[in-house]
CSV table of C-alpha atoms in Angstrom, one decimal:
chain,number,residue,atom,x,y,z
A,1,MET,CA,-8.4,8.0,-16.2
A,2,LYS,CA,-5.4,10.1,-15.6
A,3,ALA,CA,-2.4,8.2,-13.6
A,4,GLN,CA,-1.3,9.2,-9.7
A,5,PRO,CA,2.0,11.4,-10.6
A,6,SER,CA,4.9,10.1,-8.9
A,7,VAL,CA,5.5,12.1,-6.1
A,8,HIS,CA,9.2,12.5,-7.0
A,9,THR,CA,7.4,14.1,-10.0
A,10,ILE,CA,5.6,16.5,-8.1
A,11,ALA,CA,8.6,17.7,-6.1
A,12,LEU,CA,10.2,18.1,-9.4
A,13,ILE,CA,7.7,20.6,-10.6
A,14,VAL,CA,7.1,22.4,-7.3
A,15,ALA,CA,10.9,23.1,-7.5
A,16,GLY,CA,10.7,24.0,-11.0
A,17,ALA,CA,8.4,27.0,-9.7
A,18,LEU,CA,10.5,27.9,-6.7
A,19,PHE,CA,14.2,28.3,-8.6
A,20,MET,CA,11.9,30.6,-11.2
A,21,GLN,CA,11.1,32.9,-7.9
A,22,MET,CA,14.3,32.7,-5.9
A,23,LEU,CA,16.3,33.0,-9.5
A,24,ASP,CA,14.3,36.4,-9.5
A,25,ALA,CA,15.5,37.1,-6.3
A,26,THR,CA,19.2,37.2,-7.2
A,27,ILE,CA,19.0,37.7,-10.9
A,28,ILE,CA,17.5,41.5,-10.2
A,29,VAL,CA,20.5,42.7,-8.5
A,30,THR,CA,23.0,43.0,-11.6
A,31,ALA,CA,20.1,44.7,-13.6
A,32,LEU,CA,19.7,47.6,-10.6
A,33,PRO,CA,22.3,50.5,-12.7
A,34,SER,CA,20.7,50.1,-15.7
A,35,MET,CA,17.5,49.7,-14.4
A,36,GLY,CA,18.1,53.1,-12.6
A,37,GLN,CA,19.4,54.6,-16.2
A,38,SER,CA,15.7,53.9,-17.8
A,39,PHE,CA,13.9,55.4,-15.2
A,40,GLY,CA,16.0,58.2,-14.6
A,41,VAL,CA,16.8,57.8,-11.0
A,42,GLU,CA,20.2,56.7,-9.2
A,43,PRO,CA,21.1,53.0,-8.8
A,44,LEU,CA,21.1,53.2,-5.3
A,45,SER,CA,17.4,53.8,-5.2
A,46,MET,CA,16.7,50.9,-7.3
A,47,SER,CA,17.0,49.0,-3.9
A,48,ILE,CA,13.8,49.9,-2.7
A,49,GLY,CA,12.6,46.8,-5.1
A,50,ILE,CA,14.6,44.4,-3.1
A,51,THR,CA,13.1,45.9,0.2
A,52,VAL,CA,9.3,45.9,-1.1
A,53,TYR,CA,9.7,42.6,-2.4
A,54,MET,CA,11.3,40.9,0.7
A,55,LEU,CA,8.6,43.6,3.0
A,56,THR,CA,5.9,41.7,1.1
A,57,VAL,CA,6.6,38.4,1.6
A,58,ALA,CA,8.0,38.6,5.1
A,59,ILE,CA,4.2,40.6,5.4
A,60,LEU,CA,2.0,37.4,3.8
A,61,ILE,CA,4.2,34.9,4.8
A,62,PRO,CA,3.0,33.9,8.1
A,63,ALA,CA,-1.2,33.3,6.2
A,64,ALA,CA,0.8,30.9,4.0
A,65,GLY,CA,0.2,27.2,6.3
A,66,TRP,CA,-3.2,28.7,6.9
A,67,LEU,CA,-4.9,29.6,3.7
A,68,ALA,CA,-3.2,26.4,2.5
A,69,ASP,CA,-5.4,24.6,4.9
A,70,ARG,CA,-8.5,26.7,4.0
A,71,VAL,CA,-8.7,26.9,0.7
A,72,GLY,CA,-6.3,24.1,-0.3
A,73,ALA,CA,-2.8,24.0,-0.8
A,74,ARG,CA,-2.7,23.4,-4.7
A,75,SER,CA,-5.0,26.2,-5.1
A,76,VAL,CA,-3.2,28.4,-3.1
A,77,PHE,CA,0.0,27.4,-5.1
A,78,LEU,CA,-1.3,27.7,-8.3
A,79,GLY,CA,-2.3,31.0,-7.5
A,80,ALA,CA,0.4,32.1,-6.2
A,81,ILE,CA,2.2,31.3,-9.5
A,82,VAL,CA,-0.4,32.9,-11.8
A,83,VAL,CA,0.4,36.4,-9.0
A,84,PHE,CA,4.2,35.9,-9.5
A,85,THR,CA,4.0,35.7,-13.0
A,86,LEU,CA,1.6,38.7,-13.4
A,87,GLY,CA,3.7,40.6,-10.9
A,88,SER,CA,7.2,39.7,-13.7
A,89,ILE,CA,5.0,40.7,-16.2
A,90,LEU,CA,4.3,44.4,-14.8
A,91,CYS,CA,7.9,44.7,-13.5
A,92,GLY,CA,9.1,44.3,-17.3
A,93,LEU,CA,6.8,46.5,-18.6
A,94,ALA,CA,7.1,49.3,-16.4
A,95,GLN,CA,8.1,52.8,-17.1
A,96,THR,CA,8.6,54.3,-13.7
A,97,LEU,CA,9.9,53.8,-10.6
A,98,PRO,CA,6.6,54.0,-8.7
A,99,GLN,CA,4.8,51.6,-11.6
A,100,PHE,CA,8.1,49.2,-10.8
A,101,VAL,CA,7.6,49.8,-7.1
A,102,ALA,CA,4.0,48.5,-7.3
A,103,ALA,CA,5.1,45.5,-9.5
A,104,ARG,CA,7.8,44.0,-7.0
A,105,ALA,CA,4.8,44.4,-4.2
A,106,ILE,CA,2.4,42.1,-6.5
A,107,GLN,CA,5.2,39.5,-7.5
A,108,GLY,CA,6.6,39.7,-3.1
A,109,ALA,CA,2.3,38.5,-2.8
A,110,GLY,CA,3.3,35.7,-5.2
A,111,GLY,CA,6.1,34.7,-4.0
A,112,ALA,CA,5.5,34.6,0.0
A,113,PHE,CA,3.0,31.5,-0.7
A,114,MET,CA,5.4,29.5,-3.4
A,115,VAL,CA,7.9,28.3,-1.0
A,116,PRO,CA,5.9,27.2,2.6
A,117,VAL,CA,2.4,25.6,0.3
A,118,GLY,CA,5.1,24.3,-2.3
A,119,GLN,CA,6.9,22.2,0.4
A,120,ILE,CA,3.3,21.2,2.5
A,121,ILE,CA,1.8,20.1,-1.2
A,122,VAL,CA,4.9,17.4,-1.2
A,123,LEU,CA,4.9,17.0,3.0
A,124,ARG,CA,1.6,16.0,3.2
A,125,LEU,CA,2.0,13.4,-0.9
A,126,ALA,CA,5.2,12.0,0.9
A,127,HIS,CA,5.4,8.0,2.2
A,128,ARG,CA,8.1,8.6,5.3
A,129,SER,CA,10.3,6.8,3.0
A,130,GLU,CA,10.2,9.0,0.1
A,131,LEU,CA,11.0,11.9,2.3
A,132,VAL,CA,14.1,12.3,1.9
A,133,ARG,CA,14.3,12.1,-2.1
A,134,ALA,CA,11.7,14.4,-2.0
A,135,ILE,CA,12.7,17.6,0.0
A,136,SER,CA,15.9,16.7,-1.6
A,137,LEU,CA,15.0,17.8,-4.6
A,138,LEU,CA,12.9,20.8,-3.3
A,139,THR,CA,16.3,22.2,-1.9
A,140,TRP,CA,18.2,22.9,-5.7
A,141,PRO,CA,16.4,26.3,-6.1
A,142,ALA,CA,18.3,27.3,-2.9
A,143,LEU,CA,21.3,26.3,-3.9
A,144,PHE,CA,21.9,26.9,-7.2
A,145,ALA,CA,19.6,30.3,-7.4
A,146,PRO,CA,22.0,32.5,-5.5
A,147,VAL,CA,24.8,31.1,-7.1
A,148,ILE,CA,24.3,31.2,-11.0
A,149,GLY,CA,21.7,34.0,-10.4
A,150,PRO,CA,23.9,37.1,-10.7
A,151,THR,CA,25.8,35.8,-14.0
A,152,ILE,CA,22.4,35.1,-15.6
A,153,GLY,CA,21.6,38.6,-14.9
A,154,GLY,CA,24.7,40.2,-15.8
A,155,PHE,CA,24.5,38.6,-19.7
A,156,ILE,CA,20.9,39.3,-20.1
A,157,THR,CA,21.3,42.3,-19.0
A,158,THR,CA,24.9,43.3,-21.3
A,159,TYR,CA,23.6,41.4,-24.0
A,160,PHE,CA,20.0,42.0,-24.1
A,161,SER,CA,17.9,44.4,-21.8
A,162,TRP,CA,17.5,44.4,-17.8
A,163,ARG,CA,13.1,43.8,-18.6
A,164,TRP,CA,14.3,40.5,-20.0
A,165,THR,CA,15.2,39.1,-16.3
A,166,PHE,CA,11.7,40.0,-15.7
A,167,LEU,CA,10.0,38.6,-18.6
A,168,ILE,CA,11.4,35.3,-19.2
A,169,ASN,CA,9.3,34.2,-16.4
A,170,ILE,CA,6.5,34.2,-18.3
A,171,PRO,CA,7.4,31.2,-20.1
A,172,LEU,CA,8.7,29.4,-16.9
A,173,GLY,CA,5.5,30.9,-15.1
A,174,LEU,CA,3.2,29.3,-17.6
A,175,CYS,CA,5.4,26.2,-18.1
A,176,SER,CA,5.2,25.5,-14.0
A,177,LEU,CA,1.2,26.1,-14.0
A,178,ALA,CA,0.6,23.9,-16.7
A,179,LEU,CA,2.5,21.1,-15.3
A,180,ALA,CA,1.4,21.7,-11.8
A,181,ALA,CA,-2.2,21.9,-13.0
A,182,TRP,CA,-2.1,18.5,-14.9
A,183,PHE,CA,0.0,17.0,-12.4
A,184,ILE,CA,-0.3,17.8,-8.8
A,185,PRO,CA,-3.5,16.4,-7.1
A,186,ASP,CA,-5.9,18.1,-4.2
A,187,ASP,CA,-5.1,16.8,-1.3
A,188,GLY,CA,-8.3,16.9,-0.1
A,189,TYR,CA,-7.7,18.3,3.3
A,190,ARG,CA,-9.6,21.3,4.4
A,191,SER,CA,-9.6,23.6,8.1
A,192,LYS,CA,-12.6,25.6,9.3
A,193,THR,CA,-10.0,26.8,11.8
A,194,PRO,CA,-10.5,30.4,12.1
A,195,LEU,CA,-7.5,33.0,11.3
A,196,ASP,CA,-5.9,33.9,14.4
A,197,TRP,CA,-5.7,38.2,13.4
A,198,ARG,CA,-3.9,39.2,16.3
A,199,GLY,CA,-0.5,36.4,15.6
A,200,LEU,CA,-1.0,37.0,12.2
A,201,VAL,CA,-0.3,40.9,12.8
A,202,MET,CA,2.2,40.2,15.4
A,203,THR,CA,3.8,38.1,13.5
A,204,SER,CA,4.1,39.8,9.8
A,205,LEU,CA,5.5,42.9,11.9
A,206,TRP,CA,7.9,41.4,13.5
A,207,LEU,CA,8.9,39.9,10.9
A,208,GLY,CA,9.0,43.1,8.8
A,209,LEU,CA,10.8,45.3,11.2
A,210,LEU,CA,13.3,42.7,11.7
A,211,LEU,CA,13.8,41.9,7.8
A,212,ALA,CA,14.0,45.4,7.5
A,213,GLY,CA,16.5,46.1,10.1
A,214,LEU,CA,18.8,43.8,8.8
A,215,ASP,CA,18.6,45.1,5.1
A,216,GLY,CA,19.6,48.4,6.8
A,217,LEU,CA,22.2,46.7,8.1
A,218,VAL,CA,23.4,45.6,5.1
A,219,HIS,CA,23.0,48.7,2.5
A,220,HIS,CA,24.4,50.7,5.9
A,221,ALA,CA,21.2,52.8,6.7
A,222,ALA,CA,21.5,56.9,7.4
A,223,ASN,CA,19.4,56.0,10.2
A,224,MET,CA,21.5,53.3,12.1
A,225,ALA,CA,19.8,54.3,15.8
A,226,LEU,CA,16.5,53.4,13.8
A,227,THR,CA,17.3,50.1,11.8
A,228,ILE,CA,19.0,49.3,15.1
A,229,ALA,CA,15.8,49.9,16.7
A,230,MET,CA,13.7,47.9,14.2
A,231,VAL,CA,15.7,44.8,14.4
A,232,ILE,CA,15.5,44.9,18.2
A,233,GLY,CA,11.6,45.3,18.1
A,234,GLY,CA,11.3,42.7,15.5
A,235,ALA,CA,13.5,40.6,18.3
A,236,VAL,CA,10.9,41.5,21.0
A,237,LEU,CA,8.1,41.3,19.0
A,238,SER,CA,8.9,38.0,18.4
A,239,GLY,CA,8.6,36.9,21.5
A,240,LEU,CA,5.6,38.3,22.4
A,241,ALA,CA,4.0,36.8,19.4
A,242,ALA,CA,5.1,33.5,19.8
A,243,LEU,CA,3.5,33.8,23.6
A,244,HIS,CA,0.2,34.7,22.3
A,245,MET,CA,0.2,31.9,19.9
A,246,ARG,CA,1.1,29.3,22.6
A,247,ARG,CA,-1.9,30.9,24.7
A,248,ALA,CA,-4.4,30.9,21.6
A,249,LYS,CA,-7.1,28.8,21.2
A,250,HIS,CA,-6.7,28.6,17.4
A,251,PRO,CA,-3.4,30.0,16.6
A,252,LEU,CA,-1.9,31.0,13.6
A,253,LEU,CA,1.3,28.7,13.7
A,254,ASP,CA,1.8,25.8,16.0
A,255,PHE,CA,4.4,26.6,18.3
A,256,SER,CA,5.0,22.7,19.7
A,257,THR,CA,7.3,22.0,16.6
A,258,MET,CA,10.2,23.5,18.0
A,259,ARG,CA,9.6,21.5,20.9
A,260,VAL,CA,10.6,18.5,18.0
A,261,PRO,CA,14.2,17.8,18.6
A,262,THR,CA,15.4,17.4,14.8
A,263,PHE,CA,12.9,20.5,13.8
A,264,ALA,CA,15.2,22.8,16.0
A,265,LEU,CA,18.3,21.9,15.6
A,266,SER,CA,17.5,21.9,11.5
A,267,ASN,CA,15.7,25.5,11.8
A,268,LEU,CA,17.8,27.2,15.2
A,269,LEU,CA,20.9,25.8,17.4
A,270,ALA,CA,23.4,23.9,14.4
A,271,GLY,CA,21.3,25.1,11.1
A,272,SER,CA,20.6,28.3,11.6
A,273,TYR,CA,24.8,28.5,12.0
A,274,TYR,CA,25.6,27.0,9.4
A,275,ARG,CA,23.0,28.4,7.0
A,276,ILE,CA,24.1,32.1,7.9
A,277,ALA,CA,27.7,30.6,6.9
A,278,LEU,CA,26.1,28.8,3.5
A,279,ASN,CA,24.5,32.6,2.4
A,280,THR,CA,27.5,34.8,3.7
A,281,MET,CA,30.1,32.7,0.8
A,282,PRO,CA,28.4,33.8,-2.3
A,283,PHE,CA,28.6,37.5,-1.0
A,284,LEU,CA,31.9,37.2,0.2
A,285,LEU,CA,34.0,35.0,-2.9
A,286,PRO,CA,32.5,37.5,-6.2
A,287,LEU,CA,34.1,40.6,-3.9
A,288,LEU,CA,37.1,38.9,-3.6
A,289,PHE,CA,37.5,37.8,-6.7
A,290,GLN,CA,37.0,41.7,-8.0
A,291,LEU,CA,38.5,44.0,-5.3
A,292,GLY,CA,41.3,41.1,-4.3
A,293,PHE,CA,42.0,39.6,-7.1
A,294,GLY,CA,40.9,42.5,-9.6
A,295,LEU,CA,38.8,40.5,-11.9
A,296,ASP,CA,35.5,42.0,-13.5
A,297,PRO,CA,32.1,40.6,-12.7
A,298,PHE,CA,31.8,38.7,-15.3
A,299,GLN,CA,35.3,36.4,-14.8
A,300,ALA,CA,33.9,36.7,-11.1
A,301,GLY,CA,30.7,35.5,-12.0
A,302,SER,CA,32.2,32.6,-13.8
A,303,LEU,CA,34.6,31.4,-11.4
A,304,MET,CA,31.3,31.0,-8.3
A,305,VAL,CA,29.7,28.9,-11.5
A,306,ALA,CA,32.2,26.3,-10.6
A,307,TYR,CA,30.1,26.1,-6.9
A,308,PHE,CA,27.6,25.8,-8.9
A,309,ALA,CA,29.5,22.8,-10.6
A,310,GLY,CA,29.9,21.7,-7.4
A,311,ASN,CA,26.1,21.5,-6.2
A,312,LEU,CA,24.8,19.8,-9.2
A,313,ALA,CA,27.9,17.3,-9.2
A,314,VAL,CA,26.8,15.7,-5.4
A,315,ARG,CA,22.9,15.8,-6.1
A,316,LEU,CA,23.3,12.5,-7.7
A,317,ILE,CA,25.1,10.8,-4.1
A,318,THR,CA,23.7,13.0,-1.5
A,319,THR,CA,20.3,10.6,-1.0
A,320,PRO,CA,22.0,7.5,-0.9
A,321,VAL,CA,24.8,8.6,0.9
A,322,LEU,CA,21.8,9.9,3.9
A,323,GLU,CA,20.2,6.4,3.5
A,324,ARG,CA,23.8,5.0,3.8
A,325,PHE,CA,25.6,6.6,6.8
A,326,GLY,CA,22.7,7.9,8.4
A,327,PHE,CA,22.1,11.8,9.3
A,328,ARG,CA,24.3,11.8,12.1
A,329,GLN,CA,27.6,10.5,10.4
A,330,THR,CA,26.7,12.7,7.2
A,331,MET,CA,26.1,16.1,9.2
A,332,VAL,CA,28.8,15.6,11.2
A,333,ILE,CA,32.3,14.5,8.7
A,334,ASN,CA,30.1,16.7,5.9
A,335,GLY,CA,29.8,19.7,8.0
A,336,ILE,CA,33.5,19.3,8.8
A,337,LEU,CA,34.8,19.1,5.1
A,338,SER,CA,32.6,22.4,4.8
A,339,ALA,CA,34.6,24.1,7.4
A,340,VAL,CA,37.6,23.1,6.0
A,341,ALA,CA,37.1,24.3,2.2
A,342,ILE,CA,35.4,27.8,3.4
A,343,ALA,CA,39.0,27.6,5.9
A,344,LEU,CA,40.9,27.1,2.7
A,345,CYS,CA,39.5,30.0,1.2
A,346,ILE,CA,42.2,31.8,3.8
A,347,ALA,CA,44.9,31.1,1.0
A,348,LEU,CA,43.8,32.2,-1.7
A,349,ARG,CA,46.0,34.9,-3.6
A,350,ALA,CA,45.4,36.5,-6.8
A,351,ASP,CA,48.5,34.7,-8.2
A,352,THR,CA,46.5,31.3,-7.1
A,353,PRO,CA,46.3,29.1,-10.3
A,354,VAL,CA,43.3,29.1,-11.5
A,355,TYR,CA,42.6,25.1,-11.7
A,356,LEU,CA,43.1,25.6,-7.6
A,357,VAL,CA,40.3,28.2,-7.0
A,358,ILE,CA,37.9,25.9,-9.6
A,359,ALA,CA,38.7,22.8,-7.3
A,360,LEU,CA,37.8,24.3,-4.1
A,361,MET,CA,35.1,26.1,-5.6
A,362,VAL,CA,33.9,23.0,-6.5
A,363,PHE,CA,34.9,21.1,-3.5
A,364,GLY,CA,33.1,24.0,-1.4
A,365,GLY,CA,29.8,23.8,-3.5
A,366,ALA,CA,30.0,20.1,-3.0
A,367,THR,CA,30.1,19.9,0.5
A,368,ARG,CA,27.4,23.0,1.0
A,369,SER,CA,25.1,21.0,-0.7
A,370,MET,CA,24.9,17.8,1.0
A,371,GLN,CA,24.6,19.3,4.1
A,372,TYR,CA,21.9,22.2,2.9
A,373,THR,CA,20.0,19.3,1.8
A,374,ALA,CA,20.3,17.2,5.0
A,375,LEU,CA,19.3,19.8,6.8
A,376,ASN,CA,16.2,20.6,5.2
A,377,VAL,CA,14.9,17.0,5.3
A,378,LEU,CA,16.3,16.8,8.9
A,379,ALA,CA,13.8,19.7,9.3
A,380,PHE,CA,10.6,17.7,8.4
A,381,ILE,CA,11.8,13.9,9.7
A,382,ASP,CA,10.1,13.7,12.6
A,383,ILE,CA,7.2,16.3,12.4
A,384,THR,CA,3.6,14.7,12.4
A,385,PRO,CA,1.1,15.5,10.0
A,386,GLU,CA,-0.8,18.0,11.9
A,387,GLN,CA,2.3,19.9,12.3
A,388,ARG,CA,3.5,20.3,8.3
A,389,SER,CA,1.4,23.6,7.4
A,390,SER,CA,2.8,25.5,10.8
A,391,ALA,CA,6.5,23.9,10.5
A,392,SER,CA,7.0,24.5,6.4
A,393,THR,CA,5.8,28.3,7.2
A,394,LEU,CA,8.5,28.9,10.1
A,395,SER,CA,10.8,27.4,8.3
A,396,THR,CA,10.6,29.2,5.5
A,397,MET,CA,10.4,32.0,7.9
A,398,LEU,CA,13.5,31.4,9.5
A,399,MET,CA,15.4,30.9,6.1
A,400,GLN,CA,14.2,34.3,4.9
A,401,ILE,CA,15.6,35.8,8.0
A,402,THR,CA,19.0,33.5,7.9
A,403,ILE,CA,19.7,34.9,4.0
A,404,LEU,CA,19.6,38.1,5.2
A,405,LEU,CA,21.5,37.4,8.3
A,406,GLY,CA,24.5,35.7,5.9
A,407,VAL,CA,24.5,39.1,4.1
A,408,VAL,CA,24.5,41.2,7.8
A,409,VAL,CA,27.7,38.6,8.6
A,410,GLY,CA,29.4,39.0,5.7
A,411,SER,CA,29.4,42.9,5.6
A,412,LEU,CA,29.8,43.5,8.9
A,413,SER,CA,32.8,41.0,9.6
A,414,LEU,CA,34.3,42.7,6.3
A,415,SER,CA,33.9,46.3,8.3
A,416,PHE,CA,34.8,45.7,11.5
A,417,PHE,CA,38.1,43.8,10.4
A,418,GLN,CA,38.7,46.4,8.0
A,419,ALA,CA,38.5,49.1,11.1
A,420,VAL,CA,40.4,47.6,13.4
A,421,ARG,CA,43.4,48.1,10.9
A,422,GLY,CA,42.0,51.8,10.7
A,423,ALA,CA,42.3,51.6,6.8
A,424,THR,CA,39.4,52.9,4.1
A,425,GLY,CA,39.6,50.4,1.6
A,426,LEU,CA,39.0,46.4,1.8
A,427,ALA,CA,42.7,44.2,1.9
A,428,PRO,CA,42.4,40.5,1.0
A,429,ILE,CA,43.5,40.1,4.9
A,430,ASP,CA,40.0,41.5,5.7
A,431,PHE,CA,38.2,38.4,3.6
A,432,GLN,CA,41.1,35.9,5.2
A,433,LEU,CA,40.1,37.0,8.8
A,434,SER,CA,35.8,37.1,7.7
A,435,PHE,CA,36.3,33.3,5.9
A,436,ALA,CA,38.4,32.3,9.2
A,437,VAL,CA,35.0,33.5,11.3
A,438,LEU,CA,32.5,31.3,9.0
A,439,ALA,CA,34.6,28.6,9.1
A,440,VAL,CA,34.8,28.6,12.9
A,441,LEU,CA,31.2,29.0,13.1
A,442,THR,CA,30.3,26.1,10.0
A,443,LEU,CA,32.7,23.6,12.8
A,444,VAL,CA,30.8,24.4,15.7
A,445,SER,CA,27.5,23.3,13.4
A,446,ALA,CA,28.8,19.8,12.6
A,447,LEU,CA,30.1,19.3,16.1
A,448,GLN,CA,26.7,19.9,16.9
A,449,MET,CA,25.3,17.4,15.4
A,450,ARG,CA,26.6,15.0,17.1
A,451,ALA,CA,23.5,15.3,19.6
A,452,LEU,CA,21.0,13.8,16.9
A,453,PRO,CA,20.5,10.0,17.9
A,454,ALA,CA,21.8,7.6,15.8
A,455,SER,CA,19.0,6.4,14.0
A,456,VAL,CA,17.4,9.8,13.1
A,457,GLY,CA,16.1,8.9,9.8
A,458,GLN,CA,16.2,5.2,9.0
A,459,THR,CA,12.7,4.4,10.8
A,460,GLN,CA,10.7,3.6,7.3
A,461,THR,CA,7.0,3.5,6.5
A,462,PRO,CA,5.4,0.0,6.1
A,463,ILE,CA,3.7,-0.7,2.8
A,464,GLY,CA,0.5,0.1,3.0
A,465,GLN,CA,0.3,3.0,5.6
A,466,PRO,CA,-0.9,6.2,4.3
A,467,PRO,CA,1.8,8.6,3.1
A,468,VAL,CA,2.9,11.0,6.2
A,469,GLY,CA,0.6,14.0,4.9
A,470,SER,CA,-2.8,12.1,4.8
A,471,TYR,CA,-5.1,13.7,7.0
A,472,PRO,CA,-8.3,12.6,8.5
A,473,GLU,CA,-11.8,14.5,7.1
A,474,ALA,CA,-11.8,17.6,8.6
C-alpha cells in the first residue's frame, strides 16, 4: 500500500507545475523579436500571443473552483498539466502566426486551472498547523519566475532557438504530471451544485474586458478611448456580477469570503497596494539599468538575478519568523523595510558601485519575498473549508489584475513624469519619482497591517482534528 505523502511534498509538486506555467508567461517576452522574424511579421504583432493567452486565462479562471468541486481537484489539475504541455508543444512547432495564436489559447486553457486548482488541492489536504509552510511553498513560483524568466528567455533565444522556450515545457510537464499522478491523492469531495451560467458569463466578460483594457494601457493602444471604455465597462460589470452572485441560489463564486477580514485585507486593501508595487519593480528596474545606466539586456538581467537571490535567501526563515513574531508584527516591520528598499532605489546612479546595486537588489528581493508569502498565507488563514474553492478562484483572479496593474502603474508613472518635464525621452528623474510613488504605496500597505489582531495565525489545530479542507460527504 502506497504511503500517504506529506502535505509539504504535495505543495512542492504543485508549486513545480505552477513554476512551469508562470515561467512560460515571462520567458516569452524576450523571444518575441526572434519569433516575429520566423513568422515574417513585425515584433509588435507578436504581442497578440501574450494577449490571447491572458484573455483565455481570464475567460476560464472563474470556472476553476466549480469544476474542481464537480469533477475532482486532482483530475482537473492533471488535465490542466496535459493541456498546458500540449499547448507548449504546438507553440514550439508553430510555423505561422495564426498557428501560434491558436496554440497559445490552448496553453491558456491549461494555465487557467493550474494556479487556483493547485491551491485548492493543498488547502484541502493541509492541517491548520501546516498551512503556513504549505502556502509558503506555493508562493515561490510567483516570486521567482518574473525575475529569472526574461534572463532565461534571452539565453535560450540567443544561443539556441526561441522554439526551445516552449519545448522545454515537455520534460517539465511530463515530470510534473508523473509526480502529481503518483503523489497527489483524490480528496474524495464531489459537489452536485449546478453551474451558474449567468455568473460565469458575467465574470468571464468583466475579467476579460478589464484585463484587455489594462493590457491596452500598457502597450499604449491606438484607440485609447476604447481601451478606457473596456476598463470602465469591466469594473461596472464586475459589480453587477457580484450583485447577481449574492442573490443566486447556487452562485459561481462565494462572495462571503470578502467579509472575512484577513482575506479582504490580503486581496483588496493593503494587499492589493503591495502587490501592485511588487509587480511594478521588476518592470522598472530592468528599464532603469538599460535606459538609465546604458547596460545591455543580458547585463540588466544579470543584476535582476540578485533580486532572485534575495527571494531565495529569505525562504529559509520566512515560516519561522511568521510563527515566532506573528503576522501583524512581521508584516508591519517587513513592509516598512520593503518601502525603504524601494526608496533606496532613488539613489541609484550609473556610477553606483556594482556591489552596492547587488546588495540593494538582494535586500529588496528578501523583503519582497517575506511580505508576499505572508500575504498569501494571510488570505486563507481564516477561510472555512466550504469557502476554499471560491476563495482560491477569487484570489487568483485578483492576482491576475494586480500583475497587469503593476505594469500599468510603472508605465503610466514614467510617462506622466516625462510629460511633466515636457521631454521626449526618459531620464533618471522619471524613475526616481516613480520609485518614490511605489515606496509610499508600500508604506501605506504596511501601516494598514496594524489593523490585524495580534493573534492572527497563532491558532493551531488540535491533534487528531481533520485537515482544514476536509469535507463531509456531498
